[in-house]
mmCIF file of C-alpha atoms in Angstrom:
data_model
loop_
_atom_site.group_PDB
_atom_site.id
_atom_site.type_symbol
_atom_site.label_atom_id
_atom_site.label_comp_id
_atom_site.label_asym_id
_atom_site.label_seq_id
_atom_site.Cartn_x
_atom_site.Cartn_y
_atom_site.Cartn_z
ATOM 1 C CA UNK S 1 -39.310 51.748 -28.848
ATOM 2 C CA UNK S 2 -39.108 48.272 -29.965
ATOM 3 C CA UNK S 3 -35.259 47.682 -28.981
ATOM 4 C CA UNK S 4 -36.676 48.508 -25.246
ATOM 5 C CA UNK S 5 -38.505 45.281 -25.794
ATOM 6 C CA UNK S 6 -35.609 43.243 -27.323
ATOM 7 C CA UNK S 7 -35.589 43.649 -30.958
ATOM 8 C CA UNK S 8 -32.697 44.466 -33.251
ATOM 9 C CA UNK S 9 -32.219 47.832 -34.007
ATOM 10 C CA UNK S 10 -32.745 46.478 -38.061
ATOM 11 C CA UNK S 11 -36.026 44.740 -36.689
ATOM 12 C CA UNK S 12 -37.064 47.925 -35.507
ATOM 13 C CA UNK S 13 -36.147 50.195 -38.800
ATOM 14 C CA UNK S 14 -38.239 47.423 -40.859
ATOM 15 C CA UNK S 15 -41.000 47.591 -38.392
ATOM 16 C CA UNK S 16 -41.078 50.988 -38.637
ATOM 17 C CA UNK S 17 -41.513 50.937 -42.282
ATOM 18 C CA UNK S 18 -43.579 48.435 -42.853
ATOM 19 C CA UNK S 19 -46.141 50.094 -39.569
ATOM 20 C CA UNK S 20 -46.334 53.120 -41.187
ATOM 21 C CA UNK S 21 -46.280 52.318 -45.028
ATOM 22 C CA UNK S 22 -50.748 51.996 -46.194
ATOM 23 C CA UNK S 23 -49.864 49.229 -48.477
ATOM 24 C CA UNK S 24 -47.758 45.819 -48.373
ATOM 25 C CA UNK S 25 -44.265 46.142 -49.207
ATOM 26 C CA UNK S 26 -41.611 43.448 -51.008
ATOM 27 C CA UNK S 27 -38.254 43.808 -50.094
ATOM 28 C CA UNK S 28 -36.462 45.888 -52.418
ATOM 29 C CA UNK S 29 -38.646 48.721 -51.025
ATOM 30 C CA UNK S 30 -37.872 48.412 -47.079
ATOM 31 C CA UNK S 31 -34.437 48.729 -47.992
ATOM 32 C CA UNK S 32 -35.138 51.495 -49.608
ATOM 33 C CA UNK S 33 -36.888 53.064 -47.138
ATOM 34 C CA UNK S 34 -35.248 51.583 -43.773
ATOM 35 C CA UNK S 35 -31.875 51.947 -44.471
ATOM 36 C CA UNK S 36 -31.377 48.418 -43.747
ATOM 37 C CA UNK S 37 -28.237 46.819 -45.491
ATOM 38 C CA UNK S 38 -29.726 44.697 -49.069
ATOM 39 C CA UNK S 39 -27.834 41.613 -47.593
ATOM 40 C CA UNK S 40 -29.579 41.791 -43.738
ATOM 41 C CA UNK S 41 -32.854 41.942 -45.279
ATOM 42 C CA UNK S 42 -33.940 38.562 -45.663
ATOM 43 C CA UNK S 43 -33.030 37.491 -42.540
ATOM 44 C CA UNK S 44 -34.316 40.547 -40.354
ATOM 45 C CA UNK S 45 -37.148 39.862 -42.313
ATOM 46 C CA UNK S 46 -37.515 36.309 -41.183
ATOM 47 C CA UNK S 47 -36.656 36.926 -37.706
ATOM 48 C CA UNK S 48 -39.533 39.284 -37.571
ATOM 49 C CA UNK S 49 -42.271 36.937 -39.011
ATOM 50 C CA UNK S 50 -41.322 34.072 -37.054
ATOM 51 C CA UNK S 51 -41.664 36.511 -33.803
ATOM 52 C CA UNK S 52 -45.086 37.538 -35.119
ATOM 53 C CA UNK S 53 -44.678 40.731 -35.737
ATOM 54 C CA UNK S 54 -44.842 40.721 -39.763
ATOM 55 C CA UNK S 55 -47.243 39.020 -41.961
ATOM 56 C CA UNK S 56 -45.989 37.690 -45.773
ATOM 57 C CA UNK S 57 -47.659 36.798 -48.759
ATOM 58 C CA UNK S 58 -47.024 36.301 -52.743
ATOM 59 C CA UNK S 59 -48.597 38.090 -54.969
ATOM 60 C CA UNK S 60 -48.135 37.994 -58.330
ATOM 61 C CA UNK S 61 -45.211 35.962 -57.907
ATOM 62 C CA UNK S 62 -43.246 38.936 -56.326
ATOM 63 C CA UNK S 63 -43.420 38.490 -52.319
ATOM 64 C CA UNK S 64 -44.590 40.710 -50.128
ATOM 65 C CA UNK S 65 -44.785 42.571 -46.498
ATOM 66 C CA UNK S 66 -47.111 43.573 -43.685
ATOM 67 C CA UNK S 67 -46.419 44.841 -39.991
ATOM 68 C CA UNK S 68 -48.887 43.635 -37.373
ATOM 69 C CA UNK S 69 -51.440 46.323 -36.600
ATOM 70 C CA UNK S 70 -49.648 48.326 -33.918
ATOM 71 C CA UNK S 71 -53.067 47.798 -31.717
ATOM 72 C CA UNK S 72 -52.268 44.454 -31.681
ATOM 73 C CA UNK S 73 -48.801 44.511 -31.148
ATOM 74 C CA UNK S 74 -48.958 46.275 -27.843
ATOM 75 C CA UNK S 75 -51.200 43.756 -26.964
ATOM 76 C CA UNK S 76 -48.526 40.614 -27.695
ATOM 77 C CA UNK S 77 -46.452 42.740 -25.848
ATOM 78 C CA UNK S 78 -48.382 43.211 -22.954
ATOM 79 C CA UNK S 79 -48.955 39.028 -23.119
ATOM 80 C CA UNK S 80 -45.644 37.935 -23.731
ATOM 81 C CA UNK S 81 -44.336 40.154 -20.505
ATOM 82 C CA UNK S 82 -47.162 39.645 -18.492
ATOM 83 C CA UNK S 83 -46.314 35.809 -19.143
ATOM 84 C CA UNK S 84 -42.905 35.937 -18.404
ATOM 85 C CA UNK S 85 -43.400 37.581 -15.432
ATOM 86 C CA UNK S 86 -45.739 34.862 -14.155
ATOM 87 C CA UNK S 87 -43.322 32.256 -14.923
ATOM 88 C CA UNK S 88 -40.800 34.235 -13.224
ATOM 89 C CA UNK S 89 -42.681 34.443 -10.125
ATOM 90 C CA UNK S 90 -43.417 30.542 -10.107
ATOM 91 C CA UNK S 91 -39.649 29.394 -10.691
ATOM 92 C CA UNK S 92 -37.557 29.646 -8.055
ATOM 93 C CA UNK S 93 -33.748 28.565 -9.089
ATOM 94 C CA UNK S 94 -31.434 27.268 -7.086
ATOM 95 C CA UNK S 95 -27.609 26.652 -7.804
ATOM 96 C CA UNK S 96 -25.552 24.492 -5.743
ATOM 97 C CA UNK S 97 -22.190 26.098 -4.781
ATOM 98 C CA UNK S 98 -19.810 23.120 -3.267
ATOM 99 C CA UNK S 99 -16.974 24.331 -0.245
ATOM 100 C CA UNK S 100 -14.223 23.226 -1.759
ATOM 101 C CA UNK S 101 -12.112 24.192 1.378
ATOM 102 C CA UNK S 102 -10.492 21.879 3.882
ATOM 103 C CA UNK S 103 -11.325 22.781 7.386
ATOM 104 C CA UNK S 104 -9.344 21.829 9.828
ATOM 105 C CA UNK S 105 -10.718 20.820 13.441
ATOM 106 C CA UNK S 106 -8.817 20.279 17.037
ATOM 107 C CA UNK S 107 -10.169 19.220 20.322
ATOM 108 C CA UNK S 108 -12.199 15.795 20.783
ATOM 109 C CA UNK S 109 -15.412 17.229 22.072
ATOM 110 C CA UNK S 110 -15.592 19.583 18.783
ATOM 111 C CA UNK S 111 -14.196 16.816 16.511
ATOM 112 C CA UNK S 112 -16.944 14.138 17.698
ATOM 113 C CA UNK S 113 -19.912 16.753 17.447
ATOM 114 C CA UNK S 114 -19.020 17.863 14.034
ATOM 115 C CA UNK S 115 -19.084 13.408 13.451
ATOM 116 C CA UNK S 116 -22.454 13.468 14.923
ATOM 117 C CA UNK S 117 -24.232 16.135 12.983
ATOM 118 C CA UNK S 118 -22.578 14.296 9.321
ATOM 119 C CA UNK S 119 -23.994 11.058 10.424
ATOM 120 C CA UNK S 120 -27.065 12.447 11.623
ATOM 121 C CA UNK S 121 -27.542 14.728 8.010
ATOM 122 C CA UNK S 122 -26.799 11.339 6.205
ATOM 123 C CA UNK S 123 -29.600 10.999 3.260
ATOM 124 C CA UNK S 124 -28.424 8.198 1.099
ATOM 125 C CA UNK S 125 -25.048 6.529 2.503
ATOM 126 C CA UNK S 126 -22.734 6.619 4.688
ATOM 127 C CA UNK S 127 -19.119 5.012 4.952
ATOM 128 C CA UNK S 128 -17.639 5.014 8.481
ATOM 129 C CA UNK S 129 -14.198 3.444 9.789
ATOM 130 C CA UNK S 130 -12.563 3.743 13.376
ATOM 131 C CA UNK S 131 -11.747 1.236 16.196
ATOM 132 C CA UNK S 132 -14.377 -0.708 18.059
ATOM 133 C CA UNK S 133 -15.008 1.893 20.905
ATOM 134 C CA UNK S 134 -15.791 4.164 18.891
ATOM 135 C CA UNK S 135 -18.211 3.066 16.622
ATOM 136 C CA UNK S 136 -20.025 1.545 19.363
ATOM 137 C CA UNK S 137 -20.967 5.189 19.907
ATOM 138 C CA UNK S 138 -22.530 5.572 16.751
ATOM 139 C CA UNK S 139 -23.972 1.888 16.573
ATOM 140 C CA UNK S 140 -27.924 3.532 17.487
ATOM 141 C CA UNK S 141 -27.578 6.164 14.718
ATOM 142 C CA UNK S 142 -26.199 3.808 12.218
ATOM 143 C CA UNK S 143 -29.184 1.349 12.804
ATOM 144 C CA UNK S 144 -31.576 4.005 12.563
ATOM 145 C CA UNK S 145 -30.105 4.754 9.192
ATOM 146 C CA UNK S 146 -29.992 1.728 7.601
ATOM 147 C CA UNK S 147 -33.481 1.069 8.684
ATOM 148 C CA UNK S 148 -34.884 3.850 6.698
ATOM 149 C CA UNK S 149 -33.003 3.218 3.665
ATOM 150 C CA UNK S 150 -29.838 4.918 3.960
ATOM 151 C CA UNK S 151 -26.570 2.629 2.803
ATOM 152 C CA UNK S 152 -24.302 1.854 5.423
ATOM 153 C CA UNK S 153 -21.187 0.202 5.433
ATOM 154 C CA UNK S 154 -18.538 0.004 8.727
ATOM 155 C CA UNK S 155 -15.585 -1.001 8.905
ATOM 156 C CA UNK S 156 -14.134 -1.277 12.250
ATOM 157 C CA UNK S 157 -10.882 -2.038 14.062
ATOM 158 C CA UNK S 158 -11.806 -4.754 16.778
ATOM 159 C CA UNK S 159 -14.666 -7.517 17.333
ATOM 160 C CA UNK S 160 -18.141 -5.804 17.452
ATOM 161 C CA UNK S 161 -21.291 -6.950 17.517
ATOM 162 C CA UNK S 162 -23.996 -5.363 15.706
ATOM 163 C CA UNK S 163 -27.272 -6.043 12.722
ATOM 164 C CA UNK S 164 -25.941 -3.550 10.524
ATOM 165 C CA UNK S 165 -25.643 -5.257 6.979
ATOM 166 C CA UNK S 166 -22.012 -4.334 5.778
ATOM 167 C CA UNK S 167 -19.604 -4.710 8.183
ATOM 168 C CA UNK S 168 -15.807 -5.323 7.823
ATOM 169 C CA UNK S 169 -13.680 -6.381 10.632
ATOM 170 C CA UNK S 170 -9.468 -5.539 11.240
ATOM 171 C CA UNK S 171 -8.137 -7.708 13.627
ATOM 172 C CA UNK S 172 -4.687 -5.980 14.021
ATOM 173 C CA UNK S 173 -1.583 -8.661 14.747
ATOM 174 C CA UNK S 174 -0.506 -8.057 18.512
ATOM 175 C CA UNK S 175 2.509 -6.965 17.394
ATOM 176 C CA UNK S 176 1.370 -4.649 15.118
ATOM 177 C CA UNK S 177 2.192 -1.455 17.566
ATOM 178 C CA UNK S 178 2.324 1.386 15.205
ATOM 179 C CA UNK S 179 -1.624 1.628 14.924
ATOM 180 C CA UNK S 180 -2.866 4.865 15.820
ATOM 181 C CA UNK S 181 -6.440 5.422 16.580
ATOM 182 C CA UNK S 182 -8.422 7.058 13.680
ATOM 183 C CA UNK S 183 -12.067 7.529 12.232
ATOM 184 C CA UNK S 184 -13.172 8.250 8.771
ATOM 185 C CA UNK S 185 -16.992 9.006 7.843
ATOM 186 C CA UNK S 186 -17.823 10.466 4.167
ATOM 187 C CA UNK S 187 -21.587 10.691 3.917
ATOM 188 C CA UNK S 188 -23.658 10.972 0.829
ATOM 189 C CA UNK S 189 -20.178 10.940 -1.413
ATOM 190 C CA UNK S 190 -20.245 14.631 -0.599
ATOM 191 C CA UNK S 191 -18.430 15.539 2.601
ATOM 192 C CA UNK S 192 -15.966 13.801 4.601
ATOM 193 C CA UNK S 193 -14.415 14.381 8.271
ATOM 194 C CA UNK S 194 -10.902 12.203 8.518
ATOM 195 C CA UNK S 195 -9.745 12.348 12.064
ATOM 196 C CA UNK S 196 -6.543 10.757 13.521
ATOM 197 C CA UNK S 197 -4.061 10.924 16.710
ATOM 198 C CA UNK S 198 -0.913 13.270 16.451
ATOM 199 C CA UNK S 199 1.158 13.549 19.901
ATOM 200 C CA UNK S 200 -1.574 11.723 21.973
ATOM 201 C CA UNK S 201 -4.389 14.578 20.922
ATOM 202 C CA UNK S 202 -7.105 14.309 18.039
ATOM 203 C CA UNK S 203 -6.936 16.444 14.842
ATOM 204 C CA UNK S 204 -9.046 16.502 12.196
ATOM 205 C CA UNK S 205 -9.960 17.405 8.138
ATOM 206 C CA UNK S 206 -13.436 18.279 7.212
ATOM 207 C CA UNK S 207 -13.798 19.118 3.612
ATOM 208 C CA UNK S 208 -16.284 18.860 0.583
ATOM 209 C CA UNK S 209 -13.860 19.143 -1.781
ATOM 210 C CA UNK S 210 -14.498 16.629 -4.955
ATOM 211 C CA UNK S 211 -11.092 15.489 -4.793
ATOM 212 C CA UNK S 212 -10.821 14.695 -1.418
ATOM 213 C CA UNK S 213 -14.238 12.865 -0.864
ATOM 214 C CA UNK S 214 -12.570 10.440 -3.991
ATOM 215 C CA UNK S 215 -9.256 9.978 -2.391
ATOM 216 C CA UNK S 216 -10.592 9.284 0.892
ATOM 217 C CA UNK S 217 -13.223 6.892 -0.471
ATOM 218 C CA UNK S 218 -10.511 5.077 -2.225
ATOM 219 C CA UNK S 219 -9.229 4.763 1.261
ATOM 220 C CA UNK S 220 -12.081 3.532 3.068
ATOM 221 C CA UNK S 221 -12.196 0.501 0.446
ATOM 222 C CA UNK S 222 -8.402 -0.156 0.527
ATOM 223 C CA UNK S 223 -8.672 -0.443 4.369
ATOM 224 C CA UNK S 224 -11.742 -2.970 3.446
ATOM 225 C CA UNK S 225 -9.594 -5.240 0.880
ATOM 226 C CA UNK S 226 -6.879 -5.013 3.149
ATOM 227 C CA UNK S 227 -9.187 -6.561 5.854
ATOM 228 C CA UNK S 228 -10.642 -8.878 4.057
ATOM 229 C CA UNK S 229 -7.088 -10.275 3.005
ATOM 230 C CA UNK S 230 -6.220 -10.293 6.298
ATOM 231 C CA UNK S 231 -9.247 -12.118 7.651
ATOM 232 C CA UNK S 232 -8.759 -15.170 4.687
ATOM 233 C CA UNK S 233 -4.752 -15.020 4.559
ATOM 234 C CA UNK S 234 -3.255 -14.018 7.541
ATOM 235 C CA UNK S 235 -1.108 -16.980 8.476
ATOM 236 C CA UNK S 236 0.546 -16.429 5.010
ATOM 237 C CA UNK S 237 0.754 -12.416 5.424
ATOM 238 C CA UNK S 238 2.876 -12.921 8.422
ATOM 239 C CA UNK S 239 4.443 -15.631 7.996
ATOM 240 C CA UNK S 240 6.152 -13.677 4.562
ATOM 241 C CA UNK S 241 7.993 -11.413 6.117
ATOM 242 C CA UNK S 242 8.373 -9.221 3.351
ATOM 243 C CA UNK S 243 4.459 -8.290 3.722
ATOM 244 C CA UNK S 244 5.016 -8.115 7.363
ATOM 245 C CA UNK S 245 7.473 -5.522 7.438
ATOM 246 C CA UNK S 246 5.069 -3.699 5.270
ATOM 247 C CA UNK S 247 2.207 -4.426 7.686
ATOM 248 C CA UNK S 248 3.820 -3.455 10.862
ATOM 249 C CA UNK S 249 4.675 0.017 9.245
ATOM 250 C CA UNK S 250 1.223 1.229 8.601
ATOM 251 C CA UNK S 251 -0.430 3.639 11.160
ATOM 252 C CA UNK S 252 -3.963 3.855 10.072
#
């Protein structure tokens, strides 16, 4: 009966001895009597006293063996399982299972309210990128962030005017034609929607894949370096025309 509660079948032999045995035993008796392999004994033994269920002492320098009144092992019993059903009942465990798919998305209307609802869900940052008109659409939301404590930083293609604390600013050159119109927003460093123009119609990735978020936040701050250089250096970056070359190729 006592395996139905989780002890070893050897626990349960020596139990079984010891329960029904009128005097203490030592151990060379309950392997006697339970069968129980000499060279187990000790340490069913100890597993057994350290779960409460037998009682030692020395005497007369030769140890000895008790089993817990059966009485008042079906009460431990009764305890223990009553316990663990309480604590069972007040934990409730939840395990977080990430989509590592990538999703892809077509059509602007679908692509711009799947934006919305990842800006809106932001809870502790947000990274956003995209050309001036835009962001401008997303300007109110971003505010409303930042103003509760959510981290914001923008980086935009084009002058804009705005409060928001972190803002980088792309001034393409004007003969810098290859630009295509794009927007990147990875909230929370846990999902990300890249967007961009292929034959004059939006696509888009959505994805919460570990990988991606990482690659596409090493973009985001590339693009923000890369501004930054432009905004201190950019007589020098096009006047070498090396760098220019290299420039004038990139789309995004």
């Amino acid at each position: 009966m006592l395996q139905k509660f989780g002890f070893s079948q050897y626990e349960s032999q020596v139990f079984e001895v010891l329960a029904s045995s009128e005097d203490p035993m030592d151990a060379t008796n309950i392997v006697k009597y339970s069968g129980v392999p000499k060279a187990k004994i000790y340490e069913v033994i100890s597993r057994l006293i350290e779960k409460g269920m037998v009682l030692d002492s020395i005497s007369e320098k030769k140890k000895l063996y008790t089993a817990l009144p059966l009485p008042l092992v079906i009460n431990k019993l009764t305890s223990e399982f009553q316990n663990n059903v309480k604590q069972l009942e007040n934990n409730t465990y939840k395990r977080t299972f990430y989509d590592e798919h990538v999703w892809s998305l077509k059509m602007e209307s679908s692509i711009r309210a799947q934006s919305n609802q990842l800006v809106q869900e932001a809870k502790k940052s947000i990274l956003i990128s995209g050309w001036k008109d835009d962001i401008i659409e997303y300007l109110p939301i971003l505010q409303d962030k930042e103003e509760n404590g959510v981290e914001v930083e923008v980086l935009v293609v084009g002058n804009l005017e705005t409060n928001l604390s972190h803002i980088h600013t792309l001034i393409p050159a004007v003969e810098h034609q290859t630009l295509e119109r794009f927007r990147l927003i990875i909230i929370d460093d846990k999902e990300v929607i890249f967007a961009g123009m292929e034959n004059q119609s939006w696509q888009a990735l959505k994805t919460m894949s570990k990988p991606f978020i990482k690659v596409f936040t090493e973009f985001f701050y590339h693009d923000v370096a890369l501004a930054k250089i432009n905004e201190k250096h950019f007589d020098l970056l096009m006047n070498d025309e090396e760098i220019r070359n290299i420039l004038m190729k990139l789309r995004y």
